[in-house]
Amino acid sequence: MESVQKKRMLRIKSPEDMARFVKEQKKAGRTVGFVPTMGFLHEGHLSLFQKAVETSDCVIASVFVNPTQFGEREDYINYPQDTERDARLAEEAGVDALFLPDESAVYPNGTAVTVKVNEKTDVLCGRSRPGHFDGVATVLTKLFTIVQPDHVYFGMKDAQQVAVVSSLIQAFHFPVKMIPCPIVREPDGLARSSRNVRLNADERKEAAELRKGLEQGMKTLKQGERDFEKIADAVRSYYRGHLKLGKIDYVDVLNYPDLKRNGTVLSGRFIIACAVRYGRARLIDNITGSTAALFSEKEGEV
Amino acid sequence: MESVQKKRMLRIKSPEDMARFVKEQKKAGRTVGFVPTMGFLHEGHLSLFQKAVETSDCVIASVFVNPTQFGEREDYINYPQDTERDARLAEEAGVDALFLPDESAVYPNGTAVTVKVNEKTDVLCGRSRPGHFDGVATVLTKLFTIVQPDHVYFGMKDAQQVAVVSSLIQAFHFPVKMIPCPIVREPDGLARSSRNVRLNADERKEAAELRKGLEQGMKTLKQGERDFEKIADAVRSYYRGHLKLGKIDYVDVLNYPDLKRNGTVLSGRFIIACAVRYGRARLIDNITGSTAALFSEKEGEV
């Protein structure tokens, strides 16, 4: 940003106004960084804003709870929202413009035309949430066309989302660079999520075990195990011993970002991922890395 | 174009080179007009080029036979091609750059991510060719993202395509204006089509009846008939009397461009459309208009 005095963050409602704002930025030669969110911002989002501020001239964030990516109506209706808090946090983090469109503005002709993701979706969250990534890809296609970003920032907590959005960018030739950012965690290791507020005290305490289970998988891997299922079994076994309230949705070990089992032996980049349900909250977590660099592994490597 | 001496047309193979070319044009303040085609150009295409030259500063055309919009493998494999002739005609018509991408360049990750058209496709050609408009919308999403046109030009022969592409533009917020252009016909009334070359002499002669049948529908409409089915019956009855070789795929009368039957009475803008098969050639034709302006009707009004 040119001025020492930080400019106030713009709030933009309509796609037309956003397109105009972006056009001005590009005309002035500024690179545009974009962080799409569903709001109820937490430290994870703020780390994306920070990365965007560091690497783009103009930072645009969106808060839009996208109806088409929810399978369960209840989860959509109850998705936590606090726009005023979101706007304050975004402004403090250095966001230049916050896009707050209505559903009818984003979906002017409803679901007349949508995006379908045909690969990478039959595993992990894609299997548990049919249609979820179609909804994600649909709304991002719209947002990318409106915002025309040079860089987009996504958190690795949704590692499958990062993989799918990379496919989307490649398939539709969006002139945008995907910048995945590491998972941000609570002090006890729980991955930050807007859905964590739905946990009661006992669930919240137990949820710290999710990360520990994944670390058991990593330990097995570091000890030389390369069979996908045996690594996943180590995680499952840990959860059987430590989760009393949570119900496992999946534990899976796959090559990353293609999300396939290339034969039975894990090699190259990989992901150890889980989803666990606590009442109305479904939590996800993962560790990614590469077998080549196993002993210098750092979490969230992408 | 600034210079009196007409510049040579560029031929561009890669999406990256095309994106670069477009960026230069935009930087120079030129509006970009885009005419996507499947090649084997005829007078219909040339009329689109002409309209584009009249209304855009820089005219880009593409020749790409899109595999995902063909249901029948045979039709795709046998789709007529003559790139050198296409290039010559495009250059003569004033096209500035011809985009000739390979399949692997357009579909770098195959069909990992595609577009789905959920409205306007259960009638007319959409019903006869399931998946056809998904393929059209998929390739156009890619091409629109690469070419970033200000205007796109489509022929009204594919009236359903014009309706679907308008939905696509609205749904994905492409900052582009759709410019539909009138059907161009042979002297005997047959709509120009790349597939006309597949007709033998007898079929070619009979094919002129397609238009005449649609005119019977118009006549019925002008006489005061407003029932969709009765107007369609007039067309079908004409075809029964005049088509000996062609096999009717559909005859339909609908509101346009929503392609619905709003009740049983035709009102507002409408389309009378047909598809007829001659061996390997499936020909389509239509008349659009508005009931309000019935007596000043001109064909191809859009």
Coordinates of C-alpha atoms in Angstrom, one line a residue:
Chain A
M1 CA 0.0 0.0 0.0
E2 CA 1.3 3.4 -0.9
S3 CA 0.2 5.5 2.0
V4 CA 1.5 5.3 5.5
Q5 CA -1.9 6.0 6.9
K6 CA -3.9 2.8 6.4
K7 CA -6.9 3.3 4.2
R8 CA -10.3 2.2 5.5
M9 CA -11.5 -1.2 4.1
L10 CA -14.2 -0.9 1.5
R11 CA -17.3 -3.0 1.9
I12 CA -18.7 -4.0 -1.5
K13 CA -22.1 -5.7 -2.0
S14 CA -22.7 -6.0 -5.7
P15 CA -20.6 -8.0 -8.3
E16 CA -20.7 -5.0 -10.6
D17 CA -19.1 -2.7 -8.0
M18 CA -16.5 -5.4 -7.2
A19 CA -15.7 -5.8 -10.9
R20 CA -15.3 -2.0 -11.2
F21 CA -13.0 -1.9 -8.1
V22 CA -10.8 -4.7 -9.5
K23 CA -10.6 -3.0 -12.8
E24 CA -9.2 0.2 -11.1
Q25 CA -6.7 -1.9 -9.2
K26 CA -5.4 -3.6 -12.3
K27 CA -5.3 -0.3 -14.2
A28 CA -3.1 1.0 -11.5
G29 CA -0.8 -2.0 -12.0
R30 CA -1.6 -3.6 -8.7
T31 CA -1.7 -7.4 -8.2
V32 CA -4.9 -8.7 -6.7
G33 CA -4.9 -11.3 -3.9
F34 CA -8.2 -13.0 -3.1
V35 CA -9.2 -14.9 0.1
P36 CA -12.7 -16.4 -0.3
T37 CA -14.3 -17.3 3.0
M38 CA -17.6 -18.3 4.5
G39 CA -17.1 -15.8 7.4
F40 CA -17.0 -16.3 11.1
L41 CA -13.3 -15.7 10.8
H42 CA -10.7 -17.4 13.0
E43 CA -6.9 -17.4 13.2
G44 CA -6.8 -19.7 10.1
H45 CA -8.4 -17.0 7.9
L46 CA -6.3 -14.3 9.5
S47 CA -3.2 -16.2 8.5
L48 CA -4.5 -16.2 4.9
F49 CA -5.1 -12.5 5.0
Q50 CA -1.5 -12.0 6.3
K51 CA 0.0 -14.1 3.5
A52 CA -2.1 -12.1 1.0
V53 CA -1.0 -8.8 2.4
E54 CA 2.6 -9.9 2.1
T55 CA 2.3 -11.2 -1.4
S56 CA -0.3 -9.1 -3.2
D57 CA -0.7 -5.3 -3.7
C58 CA -4.4 -5.3 -3.2
V59 CA -6.2 -7.8 -0.9
I60 CA -9.8 -8.7 -1.4
A61 CA -11.7 -11.1 0.9
S62 CA -15.2 -12.4 0.5
V63 CA -17.7 -13.5 3.1
F64 CA -20.4 -15.6 1.5
V65 CA -22.0 -18.7 3.0
N66 CA -22.5 -20.6 -0.2
P67 CA -25.7 -22.6 -0.1
T68 CA -24.8 -25.0 -2.9
Q69 CA -21.9 -26.6 -1.0
F70 CA -24.0 -27.7 1.9
G71 CA -25.5 -31.2 1.7
E72 CA -27.4 -30.8 5.0
R73 CA -29.8 -27.9 5.1
E74 CA -29.4 -27.8 8.8
D75 CA -25.7 -27.2 8.6
Y76 CA -26.2 -24.4 6.1
I77 CA -29.0 -22.7 8.2
N78 CA -26.9 -23.0 11.4
Y79 CA -23.6 -22.0 9.9
P80 CA -22.3 -19.4 12.4
Q81 CA -22.3 -15.8 11.1
D82 CA -21.1 -12.4 12.6
T83 CA -20.5 -10.0 9.7
E84 CA -19.5 -7.0 11.9
R85 CA -16.9 -9.0 13.7
D86 CA -15.6 -10.4 10.4
A87 CA -15.4 -6.9 8.9
R88 CA -13.4 -5.6 11.9
L89 CA -11.0 -8.6 11.8
A90 CA -10.5 -8.3 8.0
E91 CA -9.8 -4.6 8.3
E92 CA -7.4 -5.0 11.1
A93 CA -5.6 -7.7 9.0
G94 CA -5.1 -5.3 6.2
V95 CA -7.8 -6.4 3.8
D96 CA -8.5 -3.6 1.2
A97 CA -12.0 -4.6 0.1
L98 CA -14.5 -7.0 1.7
F99 CA -17.0 -8.6 -0.8
L100 CA -20.4 -9.3 0.9
P101 CA -22.7 -10.3 -1.9
D102 CA -26.3 -11.5 -1.4
E103 CA -27.2 -15.0 -2.6
S104 CA -29.3 -13.6 -5.5
A105 CA -26.3 -11.5 -6.6
V106 CA -24.0 -14.6 -6.8
Y107 CA -26.7 -16.9 -8.2
P108 CA -28.7 -14.5 -10.5
N109 CA -30.3 -17.4 -12.3
G110 CA -30.2 -19.9 -9.5
T111 CA -28.5 -23.1 -10.4
A112 CA -29.2 -22.9 -14.1
V113 CA -25.5 -23.5 -14.8
T114 CA -23.2 -25.2 -12.3
V115 CA -19.7 -26.8 -12.2
K116 CA -19.2 -30.5 -11.8
V117 CA -16.0 -31.9 -10.3
N118 CA -15.4 -35.4 -11.8
E119 CA -12.1 -36.3 -10.2
K120 CA -10.6 -36.3 -6.7
T121 CA -14.1 -36.3 -5.1
D122 CA -14.8 -40.0 -4.5
V123 CA -12.6 -39.9 -1.4
L124 CA -12.3 -38.1 1.9
C125 CA -14.9 -35.3 2.4
G126 CA -16.1 -35.8 -1.2
R127 CA -17.4 -39.2 -0.4
S128 CA -19.1 -38.1 2.9
R129 CA -20.5 -34.9 1.3
P130 CA -21.8 -35.7 -2.2
G131 CA -22.1 -32.6 -4.3
H132 CA -20.0 -30.5 -1.8
F133 CA -17.1 -29.9 -4.2
D134 CA -19.5 -29.2 -7.1
G135 CA -20.9 -26.4 -4.9
V136 CA -17.4 -25.1 -4.0
A137 CA -16.2 -25.1 -7.6
T138 CA -19.4 -23.4 -8.8
V139 CA -19.2 -20.5 -6.3
L140 CA -15.4 -20.1 -6.9
T141 CA -15.9 -20.0 -10.7
K142 CA -18.3 -17.1 -10.1
L143 CA -16.1 -15.4 -7.6
F144 CA -12.9 -15.8 -9.7
T145 CA -14.7 -14.3 -12.7
I146 CA -15.9 -11.4 -10.7
V147 CA -12.7 -10.7 -8.7
Q148 CA -10.2 -11.7 -11.4
P149 CA -7.5 -12.4 -8.8
D150 CA -3.8 -12.9 -9.5
H151 CA -3.4 -15.0 -6.4
V152 CA -5.8 -17.0 -4.3
Y153 CA -5.2 -18.2 -0.8
F154 CA -6.6 -21.4 0.7
G155 CA -5.9 -23.1 4.0
M156 CA -4.5 -26.6 4.0
K157 CA -7.0 -27.7 6.6
D158 CA -9.3 -28.3 3.6
A159 CA -6.5 -30.1 1.7
Q160 CA -9.0 -31.8 -0.6
Q161 CA -10.4 -28.3 -1.4
V162 CA -6.9 -27.1 -2.3
A163 CA -6.5 -30.1 -4.6
V164 CA -9.9 -29.6 -6.2
V165 CA -9.5 -25.8 -6.7
S166 CA -6.1 -26.5 -8.3
S167 CA -7.9 -28.7 -10.8
L168 CA -10.6 -26.1 -11.3
I169 CA -8.0 -23.4 -12.1
Q170 CA -6.2 -25.7 -14.5
A171 CA -9.4 -26.9 -16.2
F172 CA -10.9 -23.4 -16.8
H173 CA -7.6 -21.7 -17.4
F174 CA -8.0 -19.1 -14.7
P175 CA -4.9 -16.9 -14.8
V176 CA -4.5 -17.2 -11.1
K177 CA -1.8 -18.7 -8.8
M178 CA -3.0 -21.0 -6.0
I179 CA -1.2 -20.2 -2.7
P180 CA -1.9 -22.9 -0.1
C181 CA -1.3 -21.9 3.5
P182 CA -0.4 -24.1 6.5
I183 CA -3.1 -25.2 9.0
V184 CA -3.4 -22.9 12.1
R185 CA -4.0 -24.7 15.4
E186 CA -5.2 -24.0 18.9
P187 CA -2.5 -24.4 21.6
D188 CA -3.6 -28.0 22.2
G189 CA -3.3 -28.9 18.5
L190 CA -7.0 -28.7 17.4
A191 CA -7.2 -27.2 13.9
R192 CA -9.0 -23.8 13.9
S193 CA -12.5 -24.0 12.4
S194 CA -15.6 -21.9 12.4
R195 CA -17.4 -25.1 13.5
N196 CA -15.4 -25.5 16.7
V197 CA -17.9 -23.2 18.5
R198 CA -20.4 -26.0 18.2
L199 CA -18.4 -28.2 20.5
N200 CA -19.4 -28.5 24.2
A201 CA -16.6 -28.5 26.8
D202 CA -16.0 -32.2 26.9
E203 CA -16.1 -32.5 23.1
R204 CA -13.7 -29.6 22.8
K205 CA -11.3 -31.2 25.1
E206 CA -11.4 -34.6 23.3
A207 CA -11.1 -32.9 19.9
A208 CA -7.4 -32.3 20.6
E209 CA -7.0 -36.1 20.0
L210 CA -7.7 -35.7 16.3
R211 CA -4.2 -34.3 15.6
K212 CA -2.6 -36.8 17.9
G213 CA -4.1 -39.7 16.0
L214 CA -2.7 -38.3 12.7
E215 CA 0.7 -38.1 14.4
Q216 CA 0.4 -41.8 15.1
G217 CA 0.0 -42.3 11.4
M218 CA 3.1 -40.2 10.7
K219 CA 5.1 -42.1 13.3
T220 CA 4.2 -45.4 11.6
L221 CA 5.2 -43.9 8.3
K222 CA 8.5 -42.7 9.7
Q223 CA 9.1 -46.2 11.1
G224 CA 9.1 -47.4 7.5
E225 CA 5.5 -48.5 6.9
R226 CA 4.4 -47.6 3.4
D227 CA 1.1 -49.6 3.1
F228 CA -1.8 -47.0 2.9
E229 CA -4.1 -49.2 5.0
K230 CA -1.7 -50.0 7.7
I231 CA -0.9 -46.4 8.2
A232 CA -4.6 -45.6 8.4
D233 CA -5.1 -48.5 10.8
A234 CA -2.6 -47.0 13.2
V235 CA -4.7 -43.8 13.2
R236 CA -7.9 -45.6 13.6
S237 CA -6.5 -47.7 16.4
Y238 CA -5.4 -44.5 18.3
Y239 CA -8.9 -43.1 17.9
R240 CA -10.6 -46.2 19.1
G241 CA -8.5 -45.8 22.3
H242 CA -9.0 -42.1 22.7
L243 CA -12.3 -40.9 21.2
K244 CA -15.3 -41.5 23.5
L245 CA -17.6 -38.8 22.2
G246 CA -16.5 -38.3 18.6
K247 CA -17.6 -40.7 15.8
I248 CA -15.1 -41.3 13.0
D249 CA -16.4 -40.3 9.6
Y250 CA -13.2 -41.4 7.8
V251 CA -9.5 -41.9 8.3
D252 CA -7.7 -42.2 5.0
V253 CA -4.1 -42.1 3.6
L254 CA -3.6 -41.1 0.0
N255 CA -1.2 -39.7 -2.5
Y256 CA -1.5 -35.9 -2.7
P257 CA -2.7 -33.9 -4.5
D258 CA -4.1 -36.5 -6.9
L259 CA -5.9 -38.2 -4.0
K260 CA -5.3 -41.7 -5.4
R261 CA -3.8 -44.9 -4.2
N262 CA -1.0 -45.3 -6.8
G263 CA -0.7 -49.0 -6.2
T264 CA -0.5 -50.1 -2.5
V265 CA 2.7 -48.3 -1.5
L266 CA 2.6 -44.7 -0.5
S267 CA 5.3 -42.7 -2.3
G268 CA 5.9 -39.1 -3.2
R269 CA 3.6 -36.5 -1.6
F270 CA 0.9 -37.9 0.7
I271 CA -2.0 -36.9 3.0
I272 CA -3.1 -38.5 6.2
A273 CA -6.6 -37.2 6.8
C274 CA -9.6 -37.7 9.1
A275 CA -13.1 -36.4 9.7
V276 CA -14.8 -36.9 13.1
R277 CA -18.4 -36.0 14.1
Y278 CA -19.4 -34.4 17.4
G279 CA -23.1 -33.9 17.4
R280 CA -23.7 -31.1 14.9
A281 CA -20.0 -30.4 14.3
R282 CA -18.0 -32.4 11.8
L283 CA -14.3 -31.7 12.2
I284 CA -11.6 -32.4 9.7
D285 CA -7.8 -32.4 10.0
N286 CA -4.8 -33.7 8.1
I287 CA -1.1 -33.9 7.8
T288 CA 0.5 -33.7 4.3
G289 CA 4.2 -34.3 3.4
S290 CA 6.4 -36.2 1.1
T291 CA 8.0 -39.6 1.7
A292 CA 11.2 -38.2 0.2
A293 CA 11.5 -35.6 2.9
L294 CA 10.0 -37.6 5.7
F295 CA 12.6 -36.8 8.3
S296 CA 12.6 -33.1 7.6
E297 CA 8.8 -33.2 7.5
K298 CA 7.0 -30.1 8.5
E299 CA 3.2 -30.0 8.8
G300 CA 1.2 -28.3 6.2
E301 CA 4.0 -28.6 3.6
V302 CA 2.4 -28.2 0.3
Chain B
M1 CA -7.9 -1.2 -37.0
E2 CA -5.6 1.7 -37.1
S3 CA -3.6 1.0 -40.3
V4 CA -4.9 1.3 -43.8
Q5 CA -2.8 -1.6 -44.8
K6 CA -4.6 -4.6 -43.4
K7 CA -2.3 -6.5 -41.0
R8 CA -1.9 -10.3 -41.5
M9 CA -4.0 -12.5 -39.3
L10 CA -2.1 -14.1 -36.4
R11 CA -2.4 -17.9 -35.9
I12 CA -2.2 -18.8 -32.2
K13 CA -1.9 -22.3 -30.9
S14 CA -1.4 -22.1 -27.1
P15 CA -3.8 -20.6 -24.5
E16 CA -0.8 -18.8 -22.9
D17 CA 0.1 -17.0 -26.2
M18 CA -3.6 -16.2 -26.7
A19 CA -3.9 -14.8 -23.2
R20 CA -0.8 -12.7 -23.8
F21 CA -2.2 -11.4 -27.1
V22 CA -5.5 -10.4 -25.4
K23 CA -3.6 -8.6 -22.6
E24 CA -1.8 -6.5 -25.2
Q25 CA -5.0 -5.6 -26.9
K26 CA -6.7 -4.6 -23.7
K27 CA -3.7 -2.6 -22.6
A28 CA -4.0 -0.7 -25.9
G29 CA -7.6 0.0 -25.0
R30 CA -9.1 -2.1 -27.7
T31 CA -12.4 -4.0 -27.3
V32 CA -12.1 -7.7 -28.0
G33 CA -14.8 -9.5 -30.1
F34 CA -14.8 -13.3 -30.1
V35 CA -16.3 -15.8 -32.5
P36 CA -15.9 -19.4 -31.3
T37 CA -16.4 -21.9 -34.1
M38 CA -15.8 -25.6 -34.9
G39 CA -14.4 -24.6 -38.3
F40 CA -15.4 -25.7 -41.8
L41 CA -16.5 -22.1 -42.1
H42 CA -19.5 -21.1 -44.2
E43 CA -21.4 -17.9 -44.9
G44 CA -23.0 -18.1 -41.5
H45 CA -19.7 -17.8 -39.7
L46 CA -18.5 -15.1 -42.1
S47 CA -21.6 -13.0 -41.1
L48 CA -20.5 -13.4 -37.5
F49 CA -17.0 -12.2 -38.4
Q50 CA -18.4 -9.2 -40.3
K51 CA -20.6 -8.2 -37.3
A52 CA -17.5 -8.6 -35.0
V53 CA -15.4 -6.4 -37.3
E54 CA -18.1 -3.8 -37.3
T55 CA -18.5 -3.8 -33.5
S56 CA -15.2 -4.7 -31.9
D57 CA -11.7 -3.2 -32.3
C58 CA -9.9 -6.6 -32.2
V59 CA -11.6 -9.8 -33.6
I60 CA -10.5 -13.2 -32.4
A61 CA -12.0 -16.4 -33.9
S62 CA -11.4 -19.9 -32.7
V63 CA -11.5 -23.2 -34.7
F64 CA -11.8 -26.1 -32.3
V65 CA -13.9 -29.2 -32.8
N66 CA -14.9 -29.8 -29.2
P67 CA -15.0 -33.5 -28.4
T68 CA -17.2 -33.1 -25.2
Q69 CA -20.2 -31.7 -27.1
F70 CA -20.6 -34.7 -29.4
G71 CA -22.8 -37.6 -28.2
E72 CA -22.0 -39.8 -31.2
R73 CA -18.3 -40.6 -31.6
E74 CA -18.9 -41.0 -35.3
D75 CA -20.2 -37.5 -35.8
Y76 CA -17.1 -36.1 -33.9
I77 CA -14.6 -38.2 -36.0
N78 CA -16.3 -37.3 -39.2
Y79 CA -16.8 -33.6 -38.5
P80 CA -15.6 -31.9 -41.6
Q81 CA -12.3 -30.0 -41.3
D82 CA -10.2 -27.7 -43.5
T83 CA -8.0 -25.5 -41.5
E84 CA -6.2 -23.8 -44.4
R85 CA -9.4 -22.8 -46.0
D86 CA -10.8 -21.7 -42.6
A87 CA -7.7 -19.5 -42.0
R88 CA -7.9 -18.0 -45.5
L89 CA -11.6 -17.1 -45.1
A90 CA -11.1 -15.8 -41.6
E91 CA -8.2 -13.5 -42.7
E92 CA -10.2 -12.2 -45.7
A93 CA -13.1 -11.5 -43.3
G94 CA -10.9 -9.3 -41.2
V95 CA -10.2 -11.6 -38.2
D96 CA -7.1 -10.4 -36.3
A97 CA -6.2 -13.6 -34.6
L98 CA -7.2 -17.2 -35.1
F99 CA -7.0 -19.5 -32.1
L100 CA -6.2 -23.1 -33.1
P101 CA -5.6 -24.9 -29.9
D102 CA -5.0 -28.7 -29.5
E103 CA -7.4 -30.8 -27.5
S104 CA -4.7 -31.3 -24.8
A105 CA -4.3 -27.5 -24.5
V106 CA -8.0 -26.9 -24.0
Y107 CA -8.5 -29.9 -21.7
P108 CA -5.1 -30.0 -19.8
N109 CA -6.6 -32.2 -17.1
G110 CA -9.2 -34.0 -19.3
T111 CA -12.7 -33.7 -18.0
A112 CA -11.6 -33.4 -14.3
V113 CA -13.9 -30.3 -14.0
T114 CA -16.8 -29.6 -16.4
V115 CA -19.8 -27.4 -16.6
K116 CA -23.4 -28.6 -16.2
V117 CA -26.4 -26.9 -17.7
N118 CA -29.4 -27.6 -15.6
E119 CA -32.1 -25.5 -17.4
K120 CA -33.2 -25.1 -21.0
T121 CA -31.7 -28.4 -22.0
D122 CA -34.7 -30.8 -21.6
V123 CA -36.2 -29.6 -24.9
L124 CA -35.2 -29.3 -28.6
C125 CA -31.6 -30.4 -29.3
G126 CA -30.9 -30.8 -25.6
R127 CA -33.3 -33.7 -25.4
S128 CA -32.0 -35.4 -28.6
R129 CA -28.4 -34.8 -27.6
P130 CA -27.9 -35.4 -23.9
G131 CA -24.8 -33.8 -22.6
H132 CA -24.4 -31.7 -25.7
F133 CA -24.9 -28.3 -24.0
D134 CA -22.7 -29.4 -21.0
G135 CA -19.9 -29.8 -23.5
V136 CA -20.7 -26.5 -25.2
A137 CA -20.8 -24.7 -21.8
T138 CA -17.6 -26.4 -20.7
V139 CA -15.5 -25.4 -23.7
L140 CA -16.9 -21.9 -23.8
T141 CA -16.1 -21.4 -20.1
K142 CA -12.5 -22.3 -20.9
L143 CA -12.4 -20.1 -24.1
F144 CA -14.1 -17.1 -22.4
T145 CA -11.5 -17.3 -19.6
I146 CA -8.6 -17.5 -22.1
V147 CA -9.9 -14.9 -24.5
Q148 CA -11.6 -12.5 -22.0
P149 CA -13.8 -11.1 -24.8
D150 CA -15.9 -8.0 -24.5
H151 CA -18.4 -9.3 -27.1
V152 CA -19.2 -12.8 -28.3
Y153 CA -21.1 -13.5 -31.5
F154 CA -23.3 -16.5 -32.0
G155 CA -25.6 -17.5 -34.9
M156 CA -29.3 -17.8 -34.3
K157 CA -29.4 -21.1 -36.2
D158 CA -28.4 -22.6 -32.9
A159 CA -31.0 -20.6 -31.0
Q160 CA -31.0 -23.0 -28.0
Q161 CA -27.2 -22.5 -27.9
V162 CA -27.7 -18.7 -27.8
A163 CA -30.2 -19.2 -24.9
V164 CA -27.9 -21.5 -23.0
V165 CA -24.8 -19.4 -23.5
S166 CA -26.7 -16.4 -22.2
S167 CA -27.5 -18.4 -19.1
L168 CA -23.8 -19.4 -18.8
I169 CA -22.7 -15.7 -19.1
Q170 CA -25.2 -14.7 -16.4
A171 CA -24.4 -17.6 -14.1
F172 CA -20.6 -17.2 -14.1
H173 CA -20.7 -13.4 -14.3
F174 CA -18.6 -13.3 -17.5
P175 CA -18.1 -9.6 -18.3
V176 CA -19.1 -10.2 -21.9
K177 CA -22.0 -9.1 -24.1
M178 CA -23.8 -11.7 -26.2
I179 CA -24.5 -10.6 -29.7
P180 CA -26.8 -13.0 -31.5
C181 CA -26.7 -12.8 -35.3
P182 CA -29.4 -13.8 -37.9
I183 CA -29.5 -17.1 -39.7
V184 CA -27.7 -17.0 -43.0
R185 CA -29.4 -19.1 -45.7
E186 CA -28.8 -20.7 -49.2
P187 CA -30.8 -19.1 -52.0
D188 CA -33.5 -21.8 -51.6
G189 CA -33.8 -21.1 -47.9
L190 CA -31.7 -23.9 -46.4
A191 CA -29.9 -22.6 -43.3
R192 CA -26.1 -22.7 -43.8
S193 CA -24.4 -25.5 -41.9
S194 CA -21.0 -27.3 -41.9
R195 CA -23.0 -30.5 -42.0
N196 CA -24.8 -29.6 -45.3
V197 CA -21.8 -31.2 -47.2
R198 CA -23.0 -34.6 -46.0
L199 CA -26.2 -34.3 -48.0
N200 CA -26.5 -36.1 -51.3
A201 CA -28.2 -34.3 -54.2
D202 CA -31.7 -35.5 -53.5
E203 CA -31.4 -34.8 -49.8
R204 CA -30.0 -31.4 -50.5
K205 CA -32.9 -30.5 -52.7
E206 CA -35.5 -31.7 -50.1
A207 CA -33.8 -29.9 -47.3
A208 CA -35.1 -26.6 -48.5
E209 CA -38.5 -27.8 -47.2
L210 CA -37.4 -27.5 -43.6
R211 CA -37.7 -23.7 -43.8
K212 CA -41.0 -23.9 -45.6
G213 CA -42.4 -26.1 -42.9
L214 CA -41.4 -23.5 -40.2
E215 CA -43.1 -20.9 -42.3
Q216 CA -46.3 -22.9 -42.2
G217 CA -46.1 -22.6 -38.4
M218 CA -45.6 -18.9 -38.7
K219 CA -48.6 -18.6 -41.0
T220 CA -50.8 -20.5 -38.5
L221 CA -49.5 -18.2 -35.7
K222 CA -50.3 -15.1 -37.8
Q223 CA -53.8 -16.4 -38.4
G224 CA -54.3 -16.2 -34.7
E225 CA -53.5 -19.6 -33.4
R226 CA -51.7 -19.4 -30.0
D227 CA -51.7 -23.1 -28.9
F228 CA -48.1 -24.4 -28.9
E229 CA -49.1 -27.9 -30.1
K230 CA -51.4 -26.7 -32.8
I231 CA -48.7 -24.5 -34.3
A232 CA -46.2 -27.4 -34.1
D233 CA -48.8 -29.7 -35.7
A234 CA -49.1 -27.4 -38.7
V235 CA -45.3 -27.7 -39.2
R236 CA -45.4 -31.5 -38.7
S237 CA -48.3 -31.8 -41.2
Y238 CA -46.3 -29.9 -43.8
Y239 CA -43.3 -32.2 -43.3
R240 CA -45.4 -35.3 -43.5
G241 CA -46.5 -34.1 -47.0
H242 CA -43.1 -32.9 -48.2
L243 CA -40.3 -34.9 -46.6
K244 CA -39.7 -38.2 -48.2
L245 CA -36.0 -38.7 -47.2
G246 CA -35.6 -36.8 -44.0
K247 CA -36.7 -38.1 -40.7
I248 CA -38.1 -35.7 -38.2
D249 CA -36.1 -35.6 -34.9
Y250 CA -38.4 -32.9 -33.4
V251 CA -40.7 -30.0 -34.2
D252 CA -41.4 -27.8 -31.3
V253 CA -42.8 -24.4 -30.4
L254 CA -41.7 -22.7 -27.2
N255 CA -41.3 -19.4 -25.5
Y256 CA -37.9 -17.9 -26.1
P257 CA -35.2 -17.7 -24.6
D258 CA -36.5 -19.5 -21.5
L259 CA -37.6 -22.4 -23.7
K260 CA -40.6 -23.2 -21.6
R261 CA -44.3 -23.6 -22.2
N262 CA -45.7 -20.8 -20.0
G263 CA -49.1 -22.3 -19.8
T264 CA -50.6 -23.5 -23.1
V265 CA -50.7 -20.1 -24.9
L266 CA -47.7 -18.8 -26.7
S267 CA -47.0 -15.2 -25.9
G268 CA -44.1 -12.8 -25.9
R269 CA -41.0 -14.0 -27.7
F270 CA -41.2 -17.5 -29.2
I271 CA -39.3 -20.0 -31.3
I272 CA -40.6 -22.5 -33.9
A273 CA -37.8 -25.1 -34.3
C274 CA -37.1 -28.3 -36.0
A275 CA -34.4 -31.0 -36.4
V276 CA -34.4 -33.4 -39.3
R277 CA -32.1 -36.3 -40.0
Y278 CA -30.7 -37.2 -43.4
G279 CA -28.4 -40.2 -43.0
R280 CA -25.3 -38.9 -41.2
A281 CA -26.5 -35.3 -41.3
R282 CA -28.8 -33.9 -38.6
L283 CA -30.0 -30.5 -39.7
I284 CA -31.6 -27.8 -37.5
D285 CA -33.6 -24.7 -38.3
N286 CA -35.8 -22.2 -36.5
I287 CA -37.8 -19.0 -36.7
T288 CA -37.9 -16.7 -33.6
G289 CA -40.0 -13.7 -33.1
S290 CA -42.4 -12.0 -30.7
T291 CA -46.2 -12.3 -30.7
A292 CA -46.4 -8.6 -30.0
A293 CA -44.6 -7.7 -33.2
L294 CA -46.1 -10.6 -35.3
F295 CA -47.0 -8.5 -38.3
S296 CA -43.7 -6.7 -38.5
E297 CA -41.9 -10.0 -37.9
K298 CA -38.5 -10.5 -39.4
E299 CA -36.6 -13.7 -39.2
G300 CA -33.8 -14.1 -36.7
E301 CA -35.1 -11.3 -34.6
V302 CA -33.4 -11.7 -31.2

